Amino acid sequence: MTANAIAKNTFPETTKDLQSYQWHTLSEQQVLQILASHPQTGLTHAEADMRHQQMGPNQLTAKGGKSPWLRFLEQFNEPLLYILLAAGVVTLLLQDWIDAGVIFAVILINVTIGYIQESKAEDAISALSAVVTTEATVIREGEKTRLASTELVPGDLVQLASGDKVPADLRLLSLRELQVDESALTGESVAVEKATLLLEMETPLAERSNMAYAGSLVTYGQGEGIVVAIADATETGRISQLLESSTGLKTPLTRKIDKFSKTLLYAVLGLAALTFAVGLGQGGSWINVFKAAVALVVSAIPEGLPAIVTVTLAIGVSRMARRHAIIRKLPAVEALGSTTVICSDKTGTLTENQMTVQAIYTGNQNYTVNGIGYAPDGEILMGQQLVDLNADGHAALRECLEAGLLCNDSHIEWQNEQWSVVGTPTEGALIAVAQKARLTPATLEQEMPRIDTIPFESQHQYMATLHELDAKRRLNVIYIKGSVEAILQRADRMLDTQGQLAPLNAAVVEQEVKHMAQQGLRVLAFARKEVAAKQQSLAHTDIEDSLVFLGIQGMIDPPRSEAIAAIRACQEAGVQVKMITGDHALTALAIARQIGICSAQEKVFTGQQLAQMDEQELAQAAEQSMVFARVAPEQKLRLVKALQSKGEIVAMTGDGVNDAPALKQADIGVAMGIAGSDVAKESADMLLTDDNFASIEAAVEEGRAVYLNLRKAIAFMLPINVGESMTILIAILLATVLPILPLQILWLNMVSSVALIAPLAFEPKSGQVMQQPPRNPNEKLLSGSLLQRILAISVFNWLVIFGMFQWVLQTTGNEALARTMAINGLVVAEVFYLLSITQFLPSLVARIQGKRTRIAYAPAIGIVAVVILQCLFSQWSIMNQFFDTTPLTLTQAFICVGIGLPVVFIALILQHFDPLN
């Protein structure tokens, strides 16, 4: 019966039907029959589509979030709002309906704004998590393809390799040294070695060695399994455990803000108590004294500070996403601004990740190859002569090319109007060069079908495949490809031009390797070994010695032009860029020199040298050198620790399963979104959706801009509150009339928070952001220079309010007019100060000068809104009655403008000592 016929008759209709089977107790044939799938070709595309429609996507149902009402009520859980609520209640009990109503209105407005901003921030971060998708290697209709894990259906054949996340519950059919980390599901910290043996019904979950469960991580080896459960029907779904890391809104900075808010709470309560005591001591009525204390409390509270911090971070995350950097853990936004060292891999990050073989040495002869990329167009030349593999004298070349073609798990195909590789770029280059010599992969694979494989593992530095060679001679052949060091130490003979065995001269080969590496070529070596036909499996012991060396192929991955510019920008910003690669030292140095990381005289340390160093020597080497070659993934961890011991803030890139410890140890772990393994992605703080170094530089730039915007918000908001508080406190101590009433303070704070401070979150980065040294991560929230700025502007704001009020009061005797002009003078000062610290005027001037600069419109919009609101506040009769204000003449309005203008000169002086841009 065909697979399709079985599918029509036996395939279960629901996931519940599938859950009734004990898959670990069933044989391979039983599982395939139940799931109506084929052990070699898998499902047809039509059958897979039908099952996908029938059973839905392979994703867990998200847990229900907090209800909107609960999230809204949580906004009241702010220490600073507790005081306002208490003040509002007491004011209400005193039957001061207008003041109480405005206090509660301000609280409601502030809570609503916080709710909207936090909702947008959480939505933005949640949307980013959808970008981080898991892919799986699936066989459908006999073709290997990469699909999003959400597209998997029961019956799909899935291939697993080291570094993969298991995309669904699988019944394993075949494997090679497969080990899976199931700690997230079972709590077992040690990776489990898998097998295909049938198990008893009572076997506990943690011991079901013939199963691989969704969400677990492949740490070693290879395997193939059939999907038996997806989505909520998986073991992970059954216990409702979402394994994807969530990105919360709490970061070290927001925690600092929370701590600062609590400290401010105690300070405000202390000042309010002092005000109340002084007022009573001066003989004032307790009601008037209480109102004065309320005015002080209201003036001192920066209601919008927590909200502005949250929304600024969220906007920064969204901007980074647009520049191909996905933030998985929000604290990375802050750490990026402090980064002092970026440790980057070479291939695909600093280079194009499109390998092309350019030189071959085999049979004591040198060949050159033309053509670029993965296109099979090009020729192999010896000198100026075109090479024909069928001609005499190129037997060794044929063997070398065949080894690269057969010892290979990738293929190239025509996609989106270009040739691209499905697999690794290195293997794609080997296929392309073989096709340039008119070797056809399908034909060769049919002549010498693969029997077994040893997959590439970084600790071994080679891959090996076993093939049928000659049934009559009863021979099979092993092909090996890997690093030159790994192959030469196992080989003792080589092929000459006629394909005959000859003694191997390792020194000559190493000289050729050095010559290729000096040209920036990455070198791979190839070998073979004939074994008896009865050998049907492959082990590491089979290739420990007696290999026949076939040759080397040198390929290049050209540097990314944008990476060169990004490295220059990082260096100007005081951020060191270090290359850590598994390539040959000379190859690494050649590429590093091309992209500007170092000079030709740079000392390159190899992994072998690093292994012989103690911790102190390693720290010295890590600090001094810019290039590290032949580095094993586990040595990256030592390098990160060594740099951190020197006080560096380290960003580390990685893509392999063995990179995970280094990514976790680094201050910012950066995983490759395209080439990275799922283990690396899970361990990282940030993903690059384009695997491009330029995106790291862009993220550092945005991280710095976010922190500068937060400093601007703090530098703008706190002087308003401190200036108002000073006004109230001094007025009480001097026993004078309050220059500003509680209701008017609430108006000022809300207008300032909403209209003038909110635009600071949208500030674009300045041109100087990458021309400054990295920020000290231990810097206090209110650094010395920032405190000086806050104090200076606070004193000016106090002088504006107190001075304007006293002057107008003494000249006119009109308290309402004096307060109205004092408030407008302060608002004008705020507007001028905002213009002094934002990018609006510089960007406008640059545009007028003809430069292609984006104008920062947000501050202008905020200023226009404030002008309209203040006109209503001063000139509208209803507002006059409500806030005890009075209309201003044009002359009085110009006086307000004049008294606020000097803040510009103060801001320019402060900018010299404490630049905010």
Tab-separated table of C-alpha atoms in Angstrom, residues 248-648:
chain	number	residue	atom	x	y	z
A	248	GLY	CA	10.667	42.032	30.591
A	249	LEU	CA	10.625	45.759	31.023
A	250	LYS	CA	12.750	45.767	34.161
A	251	THR	CA	16.427	46.595	33.672
A	252	PRO	CA	19.242	47.775	35.965
A	253	LEU	CA	18.413	51.345	34.989
A	254	THR	CA	14.687	51.039	35.699
A	255	ARG	CA	15.562	49.457	39.035
A	256	LYS	CA	17.824	52.440	39.751
A	257	ILE	CA	14.897	54.716	38.917
A	258	ASP	CA	12.651	52.748	41.289
A	259	LYS	CA	15.242	53.038	44.048
A	260	PHE	CA	15.626	56.753	43.363
A	261	SER	CA	11.836	57.184	43.493
A	262	LYS	CA	11.670	55.550	46.919
A	263	THR	CA	14.523	57.725	48.193
A	264	LEU	CA	12.761	60.777	46.804
A	265	LEU	CA	9.556	59.644	48.509
A	266	TYR	CA	11.208	59.761	51.939
A	267	ALA	CA	12.839	63.113	51.152
A	268	VAL	CA	9.510	64.615	50.055
A	269	LEU	CA	7.737	63.332	53.171
A	270	GLY	CA	10.508	64.784	55.319
A	271	LEU	CA	10.298	68.193	53.632
A	272	ALA	CA	6.510	68.155	53.857
A	273	ALA	CA	6.729	67.437	57.593
A	274	LEU	CA	9.275	70.237	57.992
A	275	THR	CA	7.032	72.625	56.051
A	276	PHE	CA	4.029	71.699	58.163
A	277	ALA	CA	5.963	72.153	61.414
A	278	VAL	CA	7.482	75.496	60.376
A	279	GLY	CA	4.109	76.785	59.190
A	280	LEU	CA	2.405	75.889	62.442
A	281	GLY	CA	5.301	77.352	64.401
A	282	GLN	CA	4.807	80.652	62.590
A	283	GLY	CA	1.179	80.744	63.715
A	284	GLY	CA	-0.494	79.746	60.467
A	285	SER	CA	-3.788	77.864	60.416
A	286	TRP	CA	-3.345	74.137	60.004
A	287	ILE	CA	-5.511	74.115	56.875
A	288	ASN	CA	-3.368	76.749	55.121
A	289	VAL	CA	-0.201	75.078	56.340
A	290	PHE	CA	-1.447	71.711	55.063
A	291	LYS	CA	-2.179	73.248	51.636
A	292	ALA	CA	1.361	74.609	51.578
A	293	ALA	CA	2.701	71.151	52.439
A	294	VAL	CA	0.549	69.664	49.650
A	295	ALA	CA	2.002	72.252	47.268
A	296	LEU	CA	5.517	71.169	48.246
A	297	VAL	CA	4.664	67.482	47.782
A	298	VAL	CA	3.073	68.084	44.386
A	299	SER	CA	5.990	70.219	43.221
A	300	ALA	CA	8.657	67.692	44.238
A	301	ILE	CA	7.173	64.632	42.550
A	302	PRO	CA	8.402	63.896	38.959
A	303	GLU	CA	5.276	61.914	38.053
A	304	GLY	CA	6.298	61.082	34.513
A	305	LEU	CA	9.823	59.805	35.224
A	306	PRO	CA	9.124	56.023	35.380
A	307	ALA	CA	6.984	56.190	32.235
A	308	ILE	CA	9.556	58.153	30.234
A	309	VAL	CA	12.293	55.647	31.150
A	310	THR	CA	10.169	52.687	30.031
A	311	VAL	CA	9.101	54.208	26.739
A	312	THR	CA	12.639	55.432	25.917
A	313	LEU	CA	14.015	51.909	26.337
A	314	ALA	CA	11.195	50.449	24.230
A	315	ILE	CA	11.779	52.974	21.434
A	316	GLY	CA	15.486	52.121	21.522
A	317	VAL	CA	14.683	48.417	21.147
A	318	SER	CA	12.428	49.147	18.166
A	319	ARG	CA	15.102	51.295	16.506
A	320	MET	CA	17.673	48.534	16.936
A	321	ALA	CA	15.273	46.027	15.379
A	322	ARG	CA	15.016	48.246	12.307
A	323	ARG	CA	18.802	48.075	12.096
A	324	HIS	CA	18.846	44.253	12.216
A	325	ALA	CA	19.633	43.877	15.946
A	326	ILE	CA	16.942	42.078	17.937
A	327	ILE	CA	17.195	42.626	21.686
A	328	ARG	CA	16.171	39.465	23.573
A	329	LYS	CA	17.057	40.787	27.030
A	330	LEU	CA	16.331	44.446	27.700
A	331	PRO	CA	19.348	45.161	29.979
A	332	ALA	CA	21.500	44.741	26.860
A	333	VAL	CA	20.231	48.143	25.677
A	334	GLU	CA	22.027	49.790	28.585
A	335	ALA	CA	25.115	47.555	28.425
A	336	LEU	CA	25.619	48.423	24.751
A	337	GLY	CA	26.319	52.025	25.684
A	338	SER	CA	29.186	50.864	27.938
A	339	THR	CA	30.783	48.359	25.554
A	340	THR	CA	34.554	48.694	25.362
A	341	VAL	CA	35.454	45.547	23.398
A	342	ILE	CA	33.644	43.678	20.631
A	343	CYS	CA	34.951	40.160	20.026
A	344	SER	CA	33.748	39.110	16.598
A	345	ASP	CA	33.924	35.969	14.540
A	346	LYS	CA	35.190	36.489	11.007
A	347	THR	CA	33.133	34.370	8.645
A	348	GLY	CA	29.792	35.912	7.731
A	349	THR	CA	30.069	38.648	10.336
A	350	LEU	CA	33.041	40.613	9.096
A	351	THR	CA	32.917	38.958	5.678
A	352	GLU	CA	30.259	38.282	3.023
A	353	ASN	CA	29.825	34.586	3.913
A	354	GLN	CA	29.994	33.666	0.231
A	355	MET	CA	33.024	31.429	-0.103
A	356	THR	CA	34.747	30.907	-3.428
A	357	VAL	CA	37.618	28.487	-4.063
A	358	GLN	CA	40.448	30.400	-5.740
A	359	ALA	CA	43.483	28.119	-5.377
A	360	ILE	CA	44.106	24.358	-5.247
A	361	TYR	CA	47.313	22.481	-4.456
A	362	THR	CA	47.269	18.770	-5.218
A	363	GLY	CA	49.676	16.228	-6.743
A	364	ASN	CA	52.556	18.706	-6.280
A	365	GLN	CA	50.823	21.103	-8.692
A	366	ASN	CA	49.128	24.469	-8.211
A	367	TYR	CA	45.836	25.399	-9.836
A	368	THR	CA	43.870	28.650	-9.907
A	369	VAL	CA	40.105	28.998	-10.161
A	370	ASN	CA	38.108	31.900	-11.571
A	371	GLY	CA	34.449	32.800	-11.135
A	372	ILE	CA	32.833	34.149	-7.974
A	373	GLY	CA	30.184	33.023	-5.525
A	374	TYR	CA	28.270	29.771	-5.816
A	375	ALA	CA	27.581	29.977	-9.534
A	376	PRO	CA	29.020	26.924	-11.333
A	377	ASP	CA	30.376	29.279	-14.026
A	378	GLY	CA	34.162	29.444	-14.218
A	379	GLU	CA	37.261	27.443	-15.024
A	380	ILE	CA	40.170	25.725	-13.355
A	381	LEU	CA	43.539	26.766	-14.742
A	382	MET	CA	47.115	25.512	-14.408
A	383	GLY	CA	49.151	28.525	-15.256
A	384	GLN	CA	47.336	29.922	-18.287
A	385	GLN	CA	46.125	26.534	-19.501
A	386	LEU	CA	42.513	25.410	-19.066
A	387	VAL	CA	42.350	22.115	-17.152
A	388	ASP	CA	40.482	19.095	-18.508
A	389	LEU	CA	40.029	16.432	-15.835
A	390	ASN	CA	39.922	13.709	-18.476
A	391	ALA	CA	43.388	14.672	-19.718
A	392	ASP	CA	46.508	12.997	-18.369
A	393	GLY	CA	48.217	14.502	-15.311
A	394	HIS	CA	45.213	15.656	-13.263
A	395	ALA	CA	44.219	12.469	-11.416
A	396	ALA	CA	45.074	13.963	-8.020
A	397	LEU	CA	43.003	17.061	-8.843
A	398	ARG	CA	39.993	14.892	-9.698
A	399	GLU	CA	40.319	13.005	-6.403
A	400	CYS	CA	40.631	16.238	-4.435
A	401	LEU	CA	37.517	17.705	-6.075
A	402	GLU	CA	35.556	14.467	-5.639
A	403	ALA	CA	36.442	14.404	-1.934
A	404	GLY	CA	35.097	17.939	-1.527
A	405	LEU	CA	31.917	17.012	-3.378
A	406	LEU	CA	31.189	13.741	-1.563
A	407	CYS	CA	32.288	14.671	1.955
A	408	ASN	CA	29.602	17.325	1.955
A	409	ASP	CA	26.141	17.845	3.486
A	410	SER	CA	25.126	20.902	1.458
A	411	HIS	CA	23.871	21.656	-2.020
A	412	ILE	CA	23.554	24.751	-4.198
A	413	GLU	CA	20.400	25.796	-5.999
A	414	TRP	CA	18.952	28.641	-8.037
A	415	GLN	CA	16.842	30.811	-5.741
A	416	ASN	CA	15.539	34.362	-6.082
A	417	GLU	CA	17.444	34.974	-9.316
A	418	GLN	CA	20.782	33.857	-7.853
A	419	TRP	CA	22.773	30.780	-6.900
A	420	SER	CA	22.662	30.164	-3.175
A	421	VAL	CA	23.839	27.443	-0.832
A	422	VAL	CA	21.533	25.304	1.272
A	423	GLY	CA	23.967	24.430	4.032
A	424	THR	CA	27.342	25.934	4.910
A	425	PRO	CA	29.168	28.446	2.674
A	426	THR	CA	32.395	26.410	2.816
A	427	GLU	CA	30.674	23.301	1.472
A	428	GLY	CA	28.863	25.393	-1.125
A	429	ALA	CA	32.231	26.594	-2.447
A	430	LEU	CA	33.479	22.988	-2.735
A	431	ILE	CA	30.411	22.019	-4.780
A	432	ALA	CA	30.763	25.067	-7.036
A	433	VAL	CA	34.447	24.408	-7.824
A	434	ALA	CA	33.725	20.724	-8.592
A	435	GLN	CA	30.964	21.747	-10.990
A	436	LYS	CA	33.384	24.115	-12.736
A	437	ALA	CA	35.406	20.964	-13.524
A	438	ARG	CA	32.198	19.374	-14.930
A	439	LEU	CA	31.716	17.007	-11.987
A	440	THR	CA	28.026	16.420	-11.259
A	441	PRO	CA	27.005	15.820	-7.622
A	442	ALA	CA	24.039	13.571	-8.472
A	443	THR	CA	26.108	11.359	-10.779
A	444	LEU	CA	28.975	11.011	-8.330
A	445	GLU	CA	26.640	10.267	-5.403
A	446	GLN	CA	24.986	7.550	-7.478
A	447	GLU	CA	28.335	5.978	-8.397
A	448	MET	CA	29.602	6.093	-4.806
A	449	PRO	CA	26.588	6.179	-2.495
A	450	ARG	CA	27.185	7.260	1.080
A	451	ILE	CA	27.007	4.561	3.758
A	452	ASP	CA	27.868	6.440	6.931
A	453	THR	CA	29.054	9.824	8.244
A	454	ILE	CA	31.054	11.398	11.032
A	455	PRO	CA	29.709	14.945	11.241
A	456	PHE	CA	32.004	17.906	11.706
A	457	GLU	CA	32.626	18.766	15.350
A	458	SER	CA	34.827	21.675	16.364
A	459	GLN	CA	36.875	19.592	18.789
A	460	HIS	CA	37.848	17.172	16.007
A	461	GLN	CA	38.251	19.711	13.175
A	462	TYR	CA	37.198	17.268	10.463
A	463	MET	CA	34.238	15.550	8.782
A	464	ALA	CA	34.341	12.042	7.287
A	465	THR	CA	32.044	10.023	5.017
A	466	LEU	CA	32.070	6.327	4.063
A	467	HIS	CA	31.150	5.384	0.465
A	468	GLU	CA	30.808	2.288	-1.697
A	469	LEU	CA	33.776	2.222	-4.063
A	470	ASP	CA	34.312	-1.031	-5.917
A	471	ALA	CA	32.127	-4.102	-5.363
A	472	LYS	CA	34.430	-6.339	-7.445
A	473	ARG	CA	37.509	-5.386	-5.435
A	474	ARG	CA	35.378	-5.447	-2.290
A	475	LEU	CA	36.458	-1.980	-1.280
A	476	ASN	CA	34.805	1.016	0.292
A	477	VAL	CA	36.394	4.440	0.680
A	478	ILE	CA	36.469	7.031	3.431
A	479	TYR	CA	36.726	10.702	2.423
A	480	ILE	CA	37.864	13.244	5.036
A	481	LYS	CA	37.942	17.018	4.915
A	482	GLY	CA	39.091	19.355	7.677
A	483	SER	CA	41.834	21.601	8.967
A	484	VAL	CA	45.330	21.079	7.580
A	485	GLU	CA	46.645	20.229	11.038
A	486	ALA	CA	43.984	17.560	11.612
A	487	ILE	CA	44.598	15.892	8.227
A	488	LEU	CA	48.416	16.055	8.108
A	489	GLN	CA	48.851	14.429	11.512
A	490	ARG	CA	46.813	11.436	10.296
A	491	ALA	CA	48.287	11.123	6.764
A	492	ASP	CA	51.532	9.451	5.662
A	493	ARG	CA	51.155	9.304	1.846
A	494	MET	CA	49.839	11.460	-0.986
A	495	LEU	CA	48.848	11.148	-4.656
A	496	ASP	CA	51.101	12.321	-7.446
A	497	THR	CA	49.880	13.808	-10.732
A	498	GLN	CA	49.159	10.341	-12.146
A	499	GLY	CA	47.161	9.301	-9.095
A	500	GLN	CA	49.910	7.029	-7.779
A	501	LEU	CA	50.866	6.838	-4.097
A	502	ALA	CA	53.941	8.789	-3.055
A	503	PRO	CA	55.551	9.774	0.271
A	504	LEU	CA	53.982	12.844	1.893
A	505	ASN	CA	56.213	15.863	2.395
A	506	ALA	CA	54.344	17.749	5.123
A	507	ALA	CA	56.790	20.687	5.049
A	508	VAL	CA	55.978	21.413	1.397
A	509	VAL	CA	52.260	21.271	2.102
A	510	GLU	CA	52.637	23.642	5.064
A	511	GLN	CA	54.570	26.058	2.868
A	512	GLU	CA	51.707	26.035	0.339
A	513	VAL	CA	49.223	26.574	3.162
A	514	LYS	CA	51.246	29.546	4.362
A	515	HIS	CA	51.330	30.994	0.858
A	516	MET	CA	47.536	30.700	0.505
A	517	ALA	CA	46.933	32.101	3.987
A	518	GLN	CA	49.066	35.150	3.198
A	519	GLN	CA	46.584	35.895	0.422
A	520	GLY	CA	43.719	35.784	2.915
A	521	LEU	CA	42.523	32.358	1.743
A	522	ARG	CA	40.892	29.892	4.110
A	523	VAL	CA	42.483	26.476	3.575
A	524	LEU	CA	40.814	23.066	3.823
A	525	ALA	CA	42.692	19.778	3.454
A	526	PHE	CA	41.343	16.537	1.942
A	527	ALA	CA	42.283	12.884	2.358
A	528	ARG	CA	41.008	9.374	1.685
A	529	LYS	CA	41.379	5.873	3.027
A	530	GLU	CA	40.300	2.601	1.460
A	531	VAL	CA	38.696	-0.018	3.709
A	532	ALA	CA	37.088	-3.409	3.244
A	533	ALA	CA	33.608	-3.488	1.718
A	534	LYS	CA	32.274	-5.288	4.779
A	535	GLN	CA	32.811	-2.120	6.827
A	536	GLN	CA	29.399	-0.454	6.951
A	537	SER	CA	29.946	2.029	9.745
A	538	LEU	CA	32.425	4.761	10.558
A	539	ALA	CA	34.163	5.650	13.810
A	540	HIS	CA	36.861	8.152	14.782
A	541	THR	CA	39.309	5.273	15.277
A	542	ASP	CA	38.990	4.385	11.561
A	543	ILE	CA	40.728	7.591	10.539
A	544	GLU	CA	43.360	8.011	13.220
A	545	ASP	CA	46.182	7.145	10.812
A	546	SER	CA	47.206	5.842	7.331
A	547	LEU	CA	45.303	8.513	5.404
A	548	VAL	CA	46.246	9.390	1.824
A	549	PHE	CA	46.602	13.166	1.493
A	550	LEU	CA	44.709	14.434	-1.589
A	551	GLY	CA	45.395	18.162	-1.518
A	552	ILE	CA	44.266	21.535	-0.206
A	553	GLN	CA	41.740	24.047	-1.487
A	554	GLY	CA	42.040	27.732	-0.644
A	555	MET	CA	38.894	29.823	-0.612
A	556	ILE	CA	38.136	33.385	0.263
A	557	ASP	CA	35.214	35.103	1.870
A	558	PRO	CA	35.645	38.800	0.974
A	559	PRO	CA	35.262	41.423	3.710
A	560	ARG	CA	31.954	43.283	3.937
A	561	SER	CA	32.429	46.882	2.850
A	562	GLU	CA	29.974	48.048	5.537
A	563	ALA	CA	31.956	46.122	8.185
A	564	ILE	CA	35.074	48.131	7.324
A	565	ALA	CA	33.205	51.398	7.943
A	566	ALA	CA	31.631	50.003	11.120
A	567	ILE	CA	35.015	48.971	12.541
A	568	ARG	CA	36.383	52.436	11.883
A	569	ALA	CA	33.363	53.948	13.674
A	570	CYS	CA	33.875	51.650	16.672
A	571	GLN	CA	37.549	52.560	16.917
A	572	GLU	CA	36.698	56.268	16.828
A	573	ALA	CA	34.184	55.603	19.634
A	574	GLY	CA	36.855	54.041	21.844
A	575	VAL	CA	35.554	50.506	21.283
A	576	GLN	CA	38.173	47.886	20.443
A	577	VAL	CA	37.306	45.263	17.823
A	578	LYS	CA	38.999	41.887	18.181
A	579	MET	CA	38.742	39.038	15.673
A	580	ILE	CA	38.408	35.533	17.116
A	581	THR	CA	38.285	32.861	14.430
A	582	GLY	CA	38.972	29.206	13.797
A	583	ASP	CA	40.873	30.065	10.613
A	584	HIS	CA	44.609	29.838	10.042
A	585	ALA	CA	46.619	32.617	11.704
A	586	LEU	CA	47.890	34.067	8.410
A	587	THR	CA	44.404	34.005	6.884
A	588	ALA	CA	42.991	35.764	9.927
A	589	LEU	CA	45.754	38.387	9.849
A	590	ALA	CA	45.254	39.036	6.123
A	591	ILE	CA	41.522	39.631	6.539
A	592	ALA	CA	42.032	41.669	9.733
A	593	ARG	CA	44.484	43.882	7.885
A	594	GLN	CA	42.069	44.366	4.976
A	595	ILE	CA	39.216	45.469	7.217
A	596	GLY	CA	41.310	47.748	9.413
A	597	ILE	CA	41.381	45.789	12.677
A	598	CYS	CA	45.164	45.745	12.827
A	599	SER	CA	48.408	46.370	10.954
A	600	ALA	CA	50.565	43.794	9.212
A	601	GLN	CA	52.904	43.708	12.236
A	602	GLU	CA	50.119	42.681	14.647
A	603	LYS	CA	50.950	39.668	16.799
A	604	VAL	CA	48.426	36.885	16.287
A	605	PHE	CA	47.831	34.380	19.080
A	606	THR	CA	46.648	30.882	18.215
A	607	GLY	CA	44.436	28.626	20.286
A	608	GLN	CA	47.418	26.377	20.916
A	609	GLN	CA	49.372	29.290	22.402
A	610	LEU	CA	46.395	30.405	24.500
A	611	ALA	CA	46.016	26.903	25.927
A	612	GLN	CA	49.566	27.080	27.332
A	613	MET	CA	49.042	30.436	29.108
A	614	ASP	CA	48.053	30.911	32.726
A	615	GLU	CA	45.250	33.352	33.568
A	616	GLN	CA	47.542	36.351	34.011
A	617	GLU	CA	49.375	35.754	30.734
A	618	LEU	CA	46.075	35.201	28.955
A	619	ALA	CA	44.651	38.481	30.295
A	620	GLN	CA	47.747	40.304	29.027
A	621	ALA	CA	47.514	38.658	25.595
A	622	ALA	CA	43.760	39.285	25.345
A	623	GLU	CA	44.282	42.971	26.102
A	624	GLN	CA	47.213	43.500	23.725
A	625	SER	CA	46.311	41.516	20.609
A	626	MET	CA	43.488	42.168	18.152
A	627	VAL	CA	43.525	38.829	16.300
A	628	PHE	CA	43.149	35.301	17.671
A	629	ALA	CA	43.276	32.367	15.247
A	630	ARG	CA	42.613	28.633	15.410
A	631	VAL	CA	40.596	29.332	18.554
A	632	ALA	CA	38.344	26.532	19.780
A	633	PRO	CA	34.879	27.658	20.949
A	634	GLU	CA	35.623	26.736	24.564
A	635	GLN	CA	38.632	29.091	24.487
A	636	LYS	CA	36.302	31.999	23.744
A	637	LEU	CA	35.030	31.704	27.303
A	638	ARG	CA	38.552	32.102	28.672
A	639	LEU	CA	39.144	35.134	26.471
A	640	VAL	CA	35.915	36.797	27.642
A	641	LYS	CA	36.830	36.231	31.290
A	642	ALA	CA	40.360	37.480	30.654
A	643	LEU	CA	39.101	40.730	29.105
A	644	GLN	CA	36.543	41.210	31.891
A	645	SER	CA	39.317	40.761	34.467
A	646	LYS	CA	40.912	43.835	32.893
A	647	GLY	CA	37.721	45.825	33.466
A	648	GLU	CA	36.457	45.598	29.876
